[in-house]
Structure formats: structure tokens, C-alpha cells
PDB file of C-alpha atoms in Angstrom:
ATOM      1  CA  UNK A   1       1.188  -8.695  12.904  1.00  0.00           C
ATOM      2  CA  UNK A   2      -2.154  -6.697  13.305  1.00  0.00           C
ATOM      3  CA  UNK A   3      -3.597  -5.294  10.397  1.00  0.00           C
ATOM      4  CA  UNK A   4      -3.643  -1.794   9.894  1.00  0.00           C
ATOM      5  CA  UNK A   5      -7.264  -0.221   9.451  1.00  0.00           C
ATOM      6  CA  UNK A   6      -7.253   2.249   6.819  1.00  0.00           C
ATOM      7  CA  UNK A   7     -10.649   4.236   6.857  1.00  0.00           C
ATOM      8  CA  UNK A   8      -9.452   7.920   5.845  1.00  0.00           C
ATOM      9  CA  UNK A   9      -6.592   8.937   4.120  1.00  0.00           C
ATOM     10  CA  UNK A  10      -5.146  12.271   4.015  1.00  0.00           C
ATOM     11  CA  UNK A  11      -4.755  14.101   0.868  1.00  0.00           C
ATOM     12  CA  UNK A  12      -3.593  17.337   0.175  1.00  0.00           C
ATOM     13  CA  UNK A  13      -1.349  19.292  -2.975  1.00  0.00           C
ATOM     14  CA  UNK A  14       1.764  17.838  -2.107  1.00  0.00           C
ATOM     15  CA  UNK A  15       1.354  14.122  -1.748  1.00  0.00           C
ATOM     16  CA  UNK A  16      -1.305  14.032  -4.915  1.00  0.00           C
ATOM     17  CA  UNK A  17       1.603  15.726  -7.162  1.00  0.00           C
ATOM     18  CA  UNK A  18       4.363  13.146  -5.690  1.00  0.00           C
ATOM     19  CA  UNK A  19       2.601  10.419  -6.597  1.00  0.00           C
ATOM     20  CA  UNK A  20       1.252  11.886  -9.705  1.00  0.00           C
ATOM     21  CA  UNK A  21       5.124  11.535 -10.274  1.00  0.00           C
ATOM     22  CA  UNK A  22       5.179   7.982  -9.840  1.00  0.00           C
ATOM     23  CA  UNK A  23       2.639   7.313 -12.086  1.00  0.00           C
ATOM     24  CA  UNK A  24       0.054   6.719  -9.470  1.00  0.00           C
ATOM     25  CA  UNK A  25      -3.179   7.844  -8.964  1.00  0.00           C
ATOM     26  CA  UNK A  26      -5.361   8.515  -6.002  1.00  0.00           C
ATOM     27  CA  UNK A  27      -7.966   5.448  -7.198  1.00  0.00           C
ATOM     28  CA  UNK A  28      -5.048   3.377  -7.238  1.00  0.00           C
ATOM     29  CA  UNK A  29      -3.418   4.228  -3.909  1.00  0.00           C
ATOM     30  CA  UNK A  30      -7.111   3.429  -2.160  1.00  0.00           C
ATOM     31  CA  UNK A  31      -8.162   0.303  -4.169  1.00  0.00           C
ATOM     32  CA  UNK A  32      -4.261  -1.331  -3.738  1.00  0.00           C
ATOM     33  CA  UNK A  33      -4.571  -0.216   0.230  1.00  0.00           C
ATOM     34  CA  UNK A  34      -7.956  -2.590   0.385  1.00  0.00           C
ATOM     35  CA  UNK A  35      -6.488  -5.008  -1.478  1.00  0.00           C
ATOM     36  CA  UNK A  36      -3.365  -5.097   0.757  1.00  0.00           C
ATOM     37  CA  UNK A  37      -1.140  -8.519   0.348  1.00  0.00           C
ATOM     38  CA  UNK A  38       1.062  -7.251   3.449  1.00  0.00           C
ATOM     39  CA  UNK A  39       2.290  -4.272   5.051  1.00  0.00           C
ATOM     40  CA  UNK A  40       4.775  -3.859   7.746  1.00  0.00           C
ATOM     41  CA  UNK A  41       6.616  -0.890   9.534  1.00  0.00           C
ATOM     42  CA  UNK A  42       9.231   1.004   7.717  1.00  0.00           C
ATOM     43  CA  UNK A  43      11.169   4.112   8.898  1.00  0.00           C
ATOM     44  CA  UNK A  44      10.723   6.955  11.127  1.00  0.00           C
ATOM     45  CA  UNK A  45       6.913   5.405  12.610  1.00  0.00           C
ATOM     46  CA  UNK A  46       5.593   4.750   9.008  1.00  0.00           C
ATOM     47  CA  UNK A  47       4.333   2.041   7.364  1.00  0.00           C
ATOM     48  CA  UNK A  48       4.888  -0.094   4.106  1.00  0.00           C
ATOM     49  CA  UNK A  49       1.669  -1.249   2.183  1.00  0.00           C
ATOM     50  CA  UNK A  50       1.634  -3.626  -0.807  1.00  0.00           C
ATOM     51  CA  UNK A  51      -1.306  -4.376  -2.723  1.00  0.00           C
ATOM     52  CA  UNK A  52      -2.833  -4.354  -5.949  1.00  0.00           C
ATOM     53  CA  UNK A  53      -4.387  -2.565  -8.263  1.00  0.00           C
ATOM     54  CA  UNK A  54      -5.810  -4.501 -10.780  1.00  0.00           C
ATOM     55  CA  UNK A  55      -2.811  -5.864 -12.742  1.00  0.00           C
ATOM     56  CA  UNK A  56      -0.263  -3.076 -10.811  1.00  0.00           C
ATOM     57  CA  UNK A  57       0.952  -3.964  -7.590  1.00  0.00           C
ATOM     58  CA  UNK A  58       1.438  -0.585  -5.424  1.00  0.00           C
ATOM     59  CA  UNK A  59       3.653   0.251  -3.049  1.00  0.00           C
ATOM     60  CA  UNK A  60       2.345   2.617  -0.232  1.00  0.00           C
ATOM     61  CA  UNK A  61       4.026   4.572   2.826  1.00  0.00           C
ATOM     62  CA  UNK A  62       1.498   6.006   4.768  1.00  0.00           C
ATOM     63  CA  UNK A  63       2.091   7.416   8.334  1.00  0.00           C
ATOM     64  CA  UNK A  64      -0.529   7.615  11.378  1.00  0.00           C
ATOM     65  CA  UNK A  65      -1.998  10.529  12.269  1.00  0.00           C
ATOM     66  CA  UNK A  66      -4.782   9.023  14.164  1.00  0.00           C
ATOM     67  CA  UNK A  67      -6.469   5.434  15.317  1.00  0.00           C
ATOM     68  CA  UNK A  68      -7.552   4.791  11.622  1.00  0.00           C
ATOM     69  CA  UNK A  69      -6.431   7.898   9.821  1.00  0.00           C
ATOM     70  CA  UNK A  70      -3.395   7.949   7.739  1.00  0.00           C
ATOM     71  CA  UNK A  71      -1.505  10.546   6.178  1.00  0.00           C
ATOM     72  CA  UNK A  72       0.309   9.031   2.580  1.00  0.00           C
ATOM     73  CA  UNK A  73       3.854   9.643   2.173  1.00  0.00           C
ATOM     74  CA  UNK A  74       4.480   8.525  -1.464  1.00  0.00           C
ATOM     75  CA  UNK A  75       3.194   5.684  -3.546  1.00  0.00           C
ATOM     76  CA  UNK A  76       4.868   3.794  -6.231  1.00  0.00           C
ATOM     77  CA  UNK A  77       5.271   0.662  -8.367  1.00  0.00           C
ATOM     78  CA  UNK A  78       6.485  -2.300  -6.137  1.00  0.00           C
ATOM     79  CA  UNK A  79      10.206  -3.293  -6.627  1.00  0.00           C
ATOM     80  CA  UNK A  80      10.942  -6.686  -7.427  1.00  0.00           C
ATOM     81  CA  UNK A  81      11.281  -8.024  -4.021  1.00  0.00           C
ATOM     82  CA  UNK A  82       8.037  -6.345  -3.096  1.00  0.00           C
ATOM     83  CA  UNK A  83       5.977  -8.004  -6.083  1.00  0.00           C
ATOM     84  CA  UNK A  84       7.748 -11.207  -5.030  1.00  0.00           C
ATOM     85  CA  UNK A  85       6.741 -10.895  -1.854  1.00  0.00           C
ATOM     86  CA  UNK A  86       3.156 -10.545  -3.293  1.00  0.00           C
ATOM     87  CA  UNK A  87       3.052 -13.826  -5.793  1.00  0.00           C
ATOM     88  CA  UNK A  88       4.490 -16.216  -2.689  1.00  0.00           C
ATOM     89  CA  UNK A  89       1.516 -15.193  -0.690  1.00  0.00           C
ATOM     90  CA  UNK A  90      -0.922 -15.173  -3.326  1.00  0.00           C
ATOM     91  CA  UNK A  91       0.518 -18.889  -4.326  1.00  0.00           C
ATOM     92  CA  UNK A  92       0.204 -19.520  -0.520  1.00  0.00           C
ATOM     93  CA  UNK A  93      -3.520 -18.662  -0.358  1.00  0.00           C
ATOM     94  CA  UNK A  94      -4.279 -20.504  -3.613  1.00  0.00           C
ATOM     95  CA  UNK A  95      -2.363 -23.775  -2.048  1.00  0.00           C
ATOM     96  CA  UNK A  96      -4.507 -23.177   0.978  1.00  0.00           C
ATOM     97  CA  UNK A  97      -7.987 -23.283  -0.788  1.00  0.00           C
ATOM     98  CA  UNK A  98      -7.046 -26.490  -2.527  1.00  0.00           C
TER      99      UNK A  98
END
């Protein structure tokens, strides 16, 4: 899968308040998206990103608006699959160095 290339997200009153719900903020949502372990397409043209944030590991649903512009849907703490998903490929890439 290509990697998606992230260079503006889109922020307005809405999406900073849902995630503020979550327990998320803004720093985190940008620092987990560069630190992405894997993202993939979800529903409805979006897509899933999982990364970290120092120890967190964020869940992100962002949808395209334009070649590397990307509207956020919601952010939230990864769900155990999700963080799962993470430590396998982490493992992998530490396997892979030795």
C-alpha cells in the first residue's frame, strides 16, 4: 500500500472539540500521524492512521480533501487490536535490524 502524505491538516471548532473529547490533542494527532505504524482505508473514502505519540498510540480518521491535504474526522486511543497491530510491526522492524 502507498503511503499517505500528510502535509496539512484541516482544523476547525468542530473536530478540535471531538477530539478534545477523546482525550486527544492537536500535538498529538500531528506527531502520532508522522510517526504512523500503518494506516489503511476505512469507510465512506476515509482513512485509518495508527501511530504514536510518545507512550500513546493514536488512532486517526482523516479524509482527503486534496493531493496532500486532509480533513480529520476524529482521533482516539487505539483499541486493542489496533495497538496490537502496532507492537507486531514494531517487533518486525526490530527483528529486521538484527
Amino acid at each position: 500500500m502507498t503511503k499517505i502524505v500528510v502535509r496539512e491538516l484541516i482544523w476547525d471548532a468542530w473536530n478540535i472539540e471531538h477530539i478534545r473529547k477523546h482525550r486527544v490533542t492537536q500535538d498529538e494527532v500531528i506527531v502520532s500521524i508522522r510517526n504512523t505504524a500503518y494506516h489503511r482505508h476505512a469507510h465512506s473514502g476515509r482513512y485509518l492512521s495508527v501511530g504514536r505519540s510518545g507512550k500513546r498510540i493514536i488512532t486517526v480518521i482523516l479524509r482527503r480533501k486534496r493531493a496532500t491535504t486532509y480533513y480529520l474526522v476524529t482521533a482516539r486511543d487505539a483499541n486493542k487490536k489496533e495497538r496490537r497491530d502496532v507492537y507486531e510491526k514494531e517487533k518486525n522492524q526490530q527483528n529486521s535490524k538484527i
